[in-house]
Short mmCIF file of C-alpha atoms in Angstrom, two decimals:
data_model
loop_
_atom_site.label_atom_id
_atom_site.label_comp_id
_atom_site.label_asym_id
_atom_site.label_seq_id
_atom_site.Cartn_x
_atom_site.Cartn_y
_atom_site.Cartn_z
CA MET A 8 -42.12 -47.48 -101.98
CA THR A 9 -45.81 -47.98 -101.30
CA ALA A 10 -47.72 -49.31 -104.29
CA VAL A 11 -50.50 -47.08 -105.54
CA LYS A 12 -53.84 -48.78 -105.01
CA LYS A 13 -55.67 -49.24 -108.30
CA ALA A 14 -59.11 -47.60 -108.53
CA MET A 15 -62.01 -50.02 -108.65
CA LYS A 16 -64.08 -50.19 -111.81
CA VAL A 17 -67.66 -48.94 -111.63
CA PHE A 18 -70.26 -49.14 -114.37
CA VAL A 19 -73.07 -46.55 -114.39
CA THR A 20 -75.97 -47.41 -116.68
CA ARG A 21 -77.26 -43.89 -117.43
CA GLN A 22 -76.45 -40.20 -117.25
CA LEU A 23 -77.11 -39.12 -113.67
CA PRO A 24 -77.80 -35.70 -112.16
CA PRO A 25 -74.43 -33.96 -111.61
CA ASP A 26 -74.68 -34.25 -107.80
CA GLY A 27 -74.11 -37.99 -107.98
CA MET A 28 -71.52 -38.02 -110.74
CA LYS A 29 -69.40 -35.44 -108.90
CA ILE A 30 -69.32 -37.60 -105.75
CA LEU A 31 -68.09 -40.58 -107.77
CA SER A 32 -65.58 -38.68 -109.91
CA THR A 33 -63.93 -36.92 -106.96
CA SER A 34 -63.90 -39.88 -104.57
CA GLY A 35 -60.54 -41.25 -105.66
CA VAL A 36 -61.97 -44.69 -105.02
CA CYS A 37 -63.33 -45.70 -108.39
CA GLU A 38 -62.90 -45.38 -112.12
CA VAL A 39 -66.28 -44.68 -113.68
CA SER A 40 -67.41 -46.25 -116.92
CA LEU A 41 -70.66 -44.62 -118.04
CA TRP A 42 -73.35 -45.43 -120.57
CA ASP A 43 -73.39 -41.79 -121.60
CA SER A 44 -76.98 -41.43 -122.73
CA ALA A 45 -80.33 -40.27 -121.42
CA GLY A 46 -81.83 -43.47 -122.85
CA PRO A 47 -81.65 -47.00 -121.44
CA VAL A 48 -78.49 -49.01 -121.88
CA PRO A 49 -79.01 -51.78 -124.46
CA ARG A 50 -78.74 -55.28 -123.02
CA ALA A 51 -75.57 -56.08 -124.99
CA GLU A 52 -73.90 -52.89 -123.75
CA LEU A 53 -74.93 -53.64 -120.17
CA LEU A 54 -73.37 -57.11 -120.34
CA LYS A 55 -70.22 -55.62 -121.84
CA GLY A 56 -70.05 -52.69 -119.43
CA VAL A 57 -70.25 -54.75 -116.24
CA GLN A 58 -67.37 -57.03 -117.16
CA GLY A 59 -64.84 -56.95 -114.33
CA ALA A 60 -66.77 -54.24 -112.48
CA HIS A 61 -66.51 -53.93 -108.70
CA GLY A 62 -69.62 -51.76 -108.53
CA LEU A 63 -72.77 -51.23 -110.58
CA LEU A 64 -75.06 -48.20 -110.40
CA CYS A 65 -78.30 -48.99 -112.22
CA LEU A 66 -81.86 -47.80 -112.73
CA LEU A 67 -85.26 -49.40 -112.27
CA SER A 68 -85.42 -50.07 -116.01
CA ASP A 69 -82.25 -52.21 -115.95
CA LYS A 70 -82.92 -55.91 -115.39
CA ILE A 71 -80.11 -57.19 -113.20
CA ASP A 72 -80.34 -60.98 -113.35
CA ALA A 73 -78.00 -63.97 -113.23
CA GLU A 74 -76.77 -63.27 -116.77
CA VAL A 75 -75.63 -59.77 -115.78
CA LEU A 76 -74.03 -61.04 -112.56
CA ASP A 77 -72.19 -63.76 -114.49
CA ALA A 78 -70.98 -61.17 -116.99
CA ALA A 79 -69.69 -58.98 -114.15
CA GLY A 80 -67.76 -61.83 -112.60
CA PRO A 81 -66.42 -62.34 -109.07
CA ASN A 82 -65.19 -58.76 -108.58
CA LEU A 83 -68.71 -57.36 -108.18
CA LYS A 84 -69.15 -56.17 -104.58
CA VAL A 85 -72.07 -53.77 -104.69
CA ILE A 86 -75.13 -52.82 -106.73
CA SER A 87 -76.59 -49.38 -106.11
CA THR A 88 -79.98 -48.75 -107.67
CA PHE A 89 -81.23 -45.24 -108.39
CA SER A 90 -84.73 -46.14 -107.16
CA VAL A 91 -86.81 -47.03 -104.15
CA GLY A 92 -88.12 -50.13 -105.93
CA PHE A 93 -85.95 -53.20 -106.43
CA ASP A 94 -88.14 -55.67 -108.32
CA HIS A 95 -85.69 -55.35 -111.26
CA LEU A 96 -82.99 -57.04 -109.17
CA ALA A 97 -82.65 -60.83 -108.91
CA LEU A 98 -82.22 -60.67 -105.14
CA ASP A 99 -81.84 -64.43 -104.62
CA GLU A 100 -78.91 -64.54 -107.04
CA ILE A 101 -77.42 -61.37 -105.60
CA LYS A 102 -77.63 -62.67 -102.05
CA LYS A 103 -76.11 -66.01 -103.08
CA ARG A 104 -73.06 -64.18 -104.38
CA GLY A 105 -72.68 -61.98 -101.31
CA ILE A 106 -73.22 -58.72 -103.19
CA ARG A 107 -74.47 -55.74 -101.19
CA VAL A 108 -77.37 -53.63 -102.47
CA GLY A 109 -78.11 -49.94 -101.95
CA TYR A 110 -81.35 -48.15 -102.84
CA THR A 111 -82.95 -44.72 -102.39
CA PRO A 112 -86.00 -44.83 -100.09
CA ASP A 113 -87.38 -41.90 -98.08
CA VAL A 114 -85.86 -39.16 -100.26
CA LEU A 115 -88.68 -39.40 -102.82
CA THR A 116 -91.52 -39.87 -100.32
CA ASP A 117 -92.82 -36.30 -100.30
CA THR A 118 -92.37 -35.76 -104.03
CA THR A 119 -94.25 -38.94 -104.92
CA ALA A 120 -97.03 -38.13 -102.46
CA GLU A 121 -97.42 -34.68 -104.05
CA LEU A 122 -97.62 -36.17 -107.53
CA THR A 123 -100.21 -38.70 -106.36
CA VAL A 124 -102.42 -35.88 -105.07
CA ALA A 125 -101.94 -34.02 -108.36
CA LEU A 126 -102.83 -37.13 -110.38
CA LEU A 127 -105.93 -37.75 -108.29
CA LEU A 128 -107.14 -34.18 -108.74
CA ALA A 129 -106.35 -34.14 -112.47
CA THR A 130 -108.22 -37.40 -113.00
CA ALA A 131 -111.21 -36.63 -110.77
CA ARG A 132 -111.70 -33.11 -112.16
CA ARG A 133 -110.95 -34.18 -115.76
CA LEU A 134 -108.18 -31.62 -116.24
CA PRO A 135 -106.43 -33.15 -119.30
CA GLU A 136 -109.80 -33.59 -121.03
CA ALA A 137 -110.80 -30.01 -120.20
CA MET A 138 -107.51 -28.68 -121.60
CA GLU A 139 -108.18 -30.51 -124.86
CA GLU A 140 -111.64 -28.97 -125.04
CA VAL A 141 -110.09 -25.51 -124.82
CA LYS A 142 -107.61 -26.35 -127.59
CA ASN A 143 -110.03 -28.02 -129.99
CA GLY A 144 -112.86 -25.52 -129.69
CA GLY A 145 -115.12 -27.62 -127.51
CA TRP A 146 -115.45 -24.78 -124.99
CA SER A 147 -118.54 -22.83 -125.99
CA SER A 148 -121.35 -21.59 -123.75
CA TRP A 149 -121.59 -22.63 -120.10
CA THR A 150 -123.82 -25.63 -119.38
CA PRO A 151 -124.63 -27.09 -115.95
CA LEU A 152 -123.06 -30.56 -116.33
CA TRP A 153 -120.29 -29.95 -118.88
CA MET A 154 -116.86 -31.12 -117.64
CA CYS A 155 -118.25 -32.11 -114.23
CA GLY A 156 -116.06 -34.42 -112.18
CA TYR A 157 -115.80 -35.63 -108.60
CA GLY A 158 -114.72 -33.62 -105.55
CA LEU A 159 -112.86 -34.65 -102.40
CA SER A 160 -114.96 -32.73 -99.89
CA GLY A 161 -117.06 -35.15 -97.85
CA SER A 162 -115.60 -38.16 -99.66
CA THR A 163 -114.14 -41.47 -98.55
CA VAL A 164 -110.60 -42.14 -99.73
CA GLY A 165 -109.15 -45.67 -99.65
CA VAL A 166 -105.40 -46.24 -99.64
CA ILE A 167 -103.91 -49.64 -100.44
CA GLY A 168 -100.51 -49.64 -98.75
CA LEU A 169 -100.10 -47.08 -95.99
CA GLY A 170 -96.30 -47.08 -95.93
CA ARG A 171 -94.04 -44.02 -96.08
CA ILE A 172 -95.58 -42.66 -99.28
CA GLY A 173 -99.09 -43.69 -98.24
CA MET A 174 -98.78 -41.75 -94.97
CA ALA A 175 -97.38 -38.70 -96.76
CA PHE A 176 -100.24 -38.85 -99.26
CA ALA A 177 -102.85 -39.17 -96.49
CA ARG A 178 -101.48 -36.11 -94.67
CA ARG A 179 -101.79 -34.08 -97.86
CA ILE A 180 -105.23 -35.27 -98.93
CA MET A 181 -107.10 -34.88 -95.63
CA PRO A 182 -107.15 -31.03 -95.64
CA PHE A 183 -109.28 -31.18 -98.81
CA GLY A 184 -112.24 -32.04 -96.58
CA VAL A 185 -112.06 -35.82 -96.86
CA LYS A 186 -114.59 -37.33 -94.47
CA ARG A 187 -113.08 -40.81 -94.02
CA LEU A 188 -109.73 -42.35 -94.86
CA LEU A 189 -109.71 -46.13 -95.13
CA TYR A 190 -106.60 -48.21 -95.61
CA THR A 191 -105.62 -51.83 -96.00
CA GLY A 192 -102.34 -53.71 -95.91
CA ARG A 193 -100.47 -56.28 -93.88
CA THR A 194 -100.99 -54.59 -90.51
CA ALA A 195 -102.72 -51.63 -88.89
CA LYS A 196 -100.54 -48.53 -88.54
CA ALA A 197 -100.46 -46.64 -85.25
CA ASP A 198 -99.54 -43.41 -87.09
CA ALA A 199 -102.86 -43.51 -88.94
CA ALA A 200 -104.53 -42.24 -85.77
CA GLU A 201 -103.40 -38.69 -86.63
CA PHE A 202 -106.03 -38.54 -89.38
CA ASN A 203 -108.45 -41.14 -87.95
CA GLY A 204 -107.44 -43.68 -90.57
CA GLU A 205 -109.56 -46.83 -90.46
CA PHE A 206 -107.86 -50.21 -91.06
CA VAL A 207 -110.35 -52.30 -93.04
CA PRO A 208 -110.42 -55.47 -95.19
CA LEU A 209 -109.81 -54.92 -98.91
CA ASP A 210 -113.41 -55.67 -99.86
CA ALA A 211 -114.74 -53.02 -97.48
CA LEU A 212 -112.29 -50.47 -98.86
CA LEU A 213 -113.39 -51.23 -102.43
CA THR A 214 -117.12 -50.99 -101.79
CA GLU A 215 -117.02 -47.89 -99.57
CA SER A 216 -114.38 -45.66 -101.16
CA ASP A 217 -114.99 -42.81 -103.60
CA PHE A 218 -111.29 -42.69 -104.46
CA ILE A 219 -108.96 -45.70 -104.36
CA VAL A 220 -105.22 -45.04 -104.35
CA VAL A 221 -102.68 -47.85 -104.77
CA LEU A 222 -99.35 -47.14 -103.06
CA CYS A 223 -98.25 -50.62 -101.98
CA SER A 224 -95.08 -52.48 -102.95
CA LEU A 225 -95.02 -54.98 -105.79
CA THR A 226 -94.89 -58.46 -104.24
CA PRO A 227 -96.13 -61.90 -105.34
CA GLU A 228 -99.27 -61.13 -103.30
CA THR A 229 -99.95 -57.75 -104.92
CA GLN A 230 -99.04 -58.63 -108.52
CA GLY A 231 -102.24 -58.44 -110.56
CA LEU A 232 -104.22 -57.45 -107.45
CA CYS A 233 -106.33 -54.91 -109.33
CA ASP A 234 -108.22 -57.20 -111.66
CA LYS A 235 -111.76 -57.75 -112.94
CA ALA A 236 -113.04 -58.89 -109.52
CA PHE A 237 -111.34 -55.91 -107.86
CA PHE A 238 -112.92 -53.31 -110.17
CA SER A 239 -116.35 -54.97 -110.02
CA LYS A 240 -116.51 -54.22 -106.28
CA MET A 241 -115.86 -50.50 -106.70
CA LYS A 242 -118.56 -47.86 -106.98
CA ASN A 243 -119.37 -46.85 -110.55
CA THR A 244 -118.61 -43.27 -109.49
CA ALA A 245 -115.25 -44.18 -107.98
CA VAL A 246 -111.87 -42.93 -109.22
CA PHE A 247 -108.89 -45.34 -109.29
CA ILE A 248 -105.27 -44.14 -108.94
CA ASN A 249 -102.09 -46.22 -109.23
CA ALA A 250 -98.76 -44.61 -108.31
CA SER A 251 -96.95 -47.75 -107.16
CA ARG A 252 -95.99 -50.34 -109.82
CA GLY A 253 -97.69 -51.11 -113.11
CA ALA A 254 -97.76 -54.88 -112.58
CA ILE A 255 -100.18 -54.47 -109.66
CA VAL A 256 -102.90 -53.65 -112.20
CA ASN A 257 -104.35 -55.91 -114.88
CA GLN A 258 -104.59 -53.24 -117.57
CA GLU A 259 -106.98 -55.22 -119.77
CA ASP A 260 -109.40 -55.54 -116.86
CA LEU A 261 -108.98 -51.83 -116.07
CA TYR A 262 -109.81 -50.96 -119.68
CA GLU A 263 -112.99 -53.04 -119.49
CA ALA A 264 -114.01 -51.44 -116.18
CA LEU A 265 -113.53 -47.95 -117.65
CA THR A 266 -115.36 -48.65 -120.91
CA ASN A 267 -118.23 -50.56 -119.26
CA GLY A 268 -118.89 -47.84 -116.70
CA GLU A 269 -117.93 -50.04 -113.73
CA ILE A 270 -115.74 -47.20 -112.47
CA ALA A 271 -115.71 -43.51 -113.33
CA ALA A 272 -112.05 -42.83 -114.11
CA ALA A 273 -108.46 -43.93 -113.60
CA GLY A 274 -105.14 -42.16 -113.21
CA LEU A 275 -101.86 -44.04 -113.68
CA ASP A 276 -98.29 -42.91 -113.11
CA VAL A 277 -97.03 -46.44 -113.73
CA THR A 278 -97.83 -48.95 -116.47
CA THR A 279 -96.81 -52.30 -117.90
CA PRO A 280 -94.67 -52.05 -119.90
CA GLU A 281 -92.93 -48.72 -119.47
CA PRO A 282 -93.15 -46.82 -121.68
CA ILE A 283 -96.66 -47.92 -122.55
CA PRO A 284 -97.12 -48.36 -126.35
CA THR A 285 -98.67 -45.29 -127.95
CA ASN A 286 -101.41 -47.44 -129.50
CA HIS A 287 -102.49 -48.92 -126.15
CA PRO A 288 -106.31 -48.87 -125.74
CA LEU A 289 -106.08 -47.06 -122.39
CA LEU A 290 -104.59 -44.03 -124.11
CA ARG A 291 -107.70 -43.63 -126.25
CA LEU A 292 -109.98 -43.21 -123.24
CA LYS A 293 -111.01 -39.76 -122.06
CA ASN A 294 -111.53 -41.07 -118.53
CA CYS A 295 -107.99 -42.43 -118.15
CA VAL A 296 -105.04 -40.16 -117.33
CA VAL A 297 -101.62 -41.75 -117.91
CA LEU A 298 -98.37 -40.13 -116.80
CA PRO A 299 -94.83 -41.34 -117.68
CA HIS A 300 -93.75 -42.51 -114.20
CA ILE A 301 -92.83 -39.04 -112.90
CA GLY A 302 -93.58 -39.58 -109.19
CA SER A 303 -90.12 -38.45 -108.07
CA ALA A 304 -89.55 -35.97 -110.89
CA THR A 305 -88.44 -32.78 -109.21
CA TYR A 306 -84.96 -31.38 -109.70
CA SER A 307 -84.18 -31.43 -106.00
CA THR A 308 -85.40 -34.99 -105.40
CA ARG A 309 -83.55 -36.47 -108.36
CA GLY A 310 -80.38 -34.69 -107.21
CA VAL A 311 -80.70 -36.14 -103.70
CA MET A 312 -81.40 -39.59 -105.18
CA ALA A 313 -78.24 -39.38 -107.29
CA SER A 314 -76.13 -38.36 -104.28
CA LEU A 315 -77.54 -41.18 -102.15
CA ALA A 316 -77.01 -43.76 -104.91
CA ALA A 317 -73.39 -42.61 -105.29
CA ARG A 318 -72.71 -42.76 -101.55
CA ASN A 319 -74.30 -46.20 -101.35
CA LEU A 320 -71.98 -47.36 -104.12
CA LEU A 321 -68.87 -45.96 -102.43
CA GLY A 322 -69.82 -47.53 -99.11
CA GLY A 323 -70.14 -50.93 -100.75
CA LEU A 324 -66.85 -50.56 -102.61
CA GLN A 325 -64.98 -49.65 -99.43
CA ASP A 326 -66.70 -52.24 -97.21
CA THR A 327 -68.06 -49.48 -95.01
CA GLN A 328 -71.57 -48.42 -94.02
CA MET A 329 -73.98 -47.64 -96.84
CA PRO A 330 -76.49 -44.84 -96.08
CA SER A 331 -79.42 -46.95 -97.37
CA GLU A 332 -78.57 -50.63 -97.63
CA LEU A 333 -81.21 -53.17 -98.53
CA THR A 334 -81.37 -56.03 -96.06
CA PHE A 335 -82.58 -59.30 -97.52
#
């Protein structure tokens, strides 16, 4: 008689959209252990849940470091993260142990680009503030300068990080009548020619742009990039948008720039920490719009992300190709 092969243990750190869970539950490859909650898995439960696991499916909010890897033990073959970012993973430790990593790039590109446009418009045209005025009775007779903001037509937009999301954002923003699109990063991008994108040094982008949009990856070089010196070079009528990672911005310096009139307004979809404390000074400012990291938050995108994360996990468990494997 042929022995029945035992299913490999998998730990999933959060409730996922049903698309992904169905792929795992019907695969016949793994036995799923789930932290069955919409909230983050507590550290103690994470360390307990990974014990003996062959696969781990985690989120951006789960810190996967040496302690977690030690708790998992030698069985761990694959980590699949339900995110495009991977700064929550201790890649050096993971590589040392020969563990494969899957992630979910590309599928959230368009959704995040759309949200970035929405955040820019909401911040520049003061939409949250205007809604509050309607609710609290501040809307009375029409006056020429009440609730005035900044328009895109004829403007210069600067993008820091013209990668997949940066390109998708640029394609969406140009039809608003943007006059110039500047960008900076490691290298010039040939694709930027489609909208006459100009590759410029960071200082030129800061001094010339009416809107500055951060869409670069978090690296040792970009951590804390947007600091006091950064904001001091911007126009005092400029609008700052960050839809990349919170740690790229020094939030204390941003607060000072907003309160001192160095810049006009800021819109953030990412903060440090996440969630940002409800008593944070930035949340008291009328010229700062803060969203709860919803760049990829559409039903369809989250479903596709869940499916991709599940297929990455199964590929790693079976020593076959993973649809989106991180090479490092």
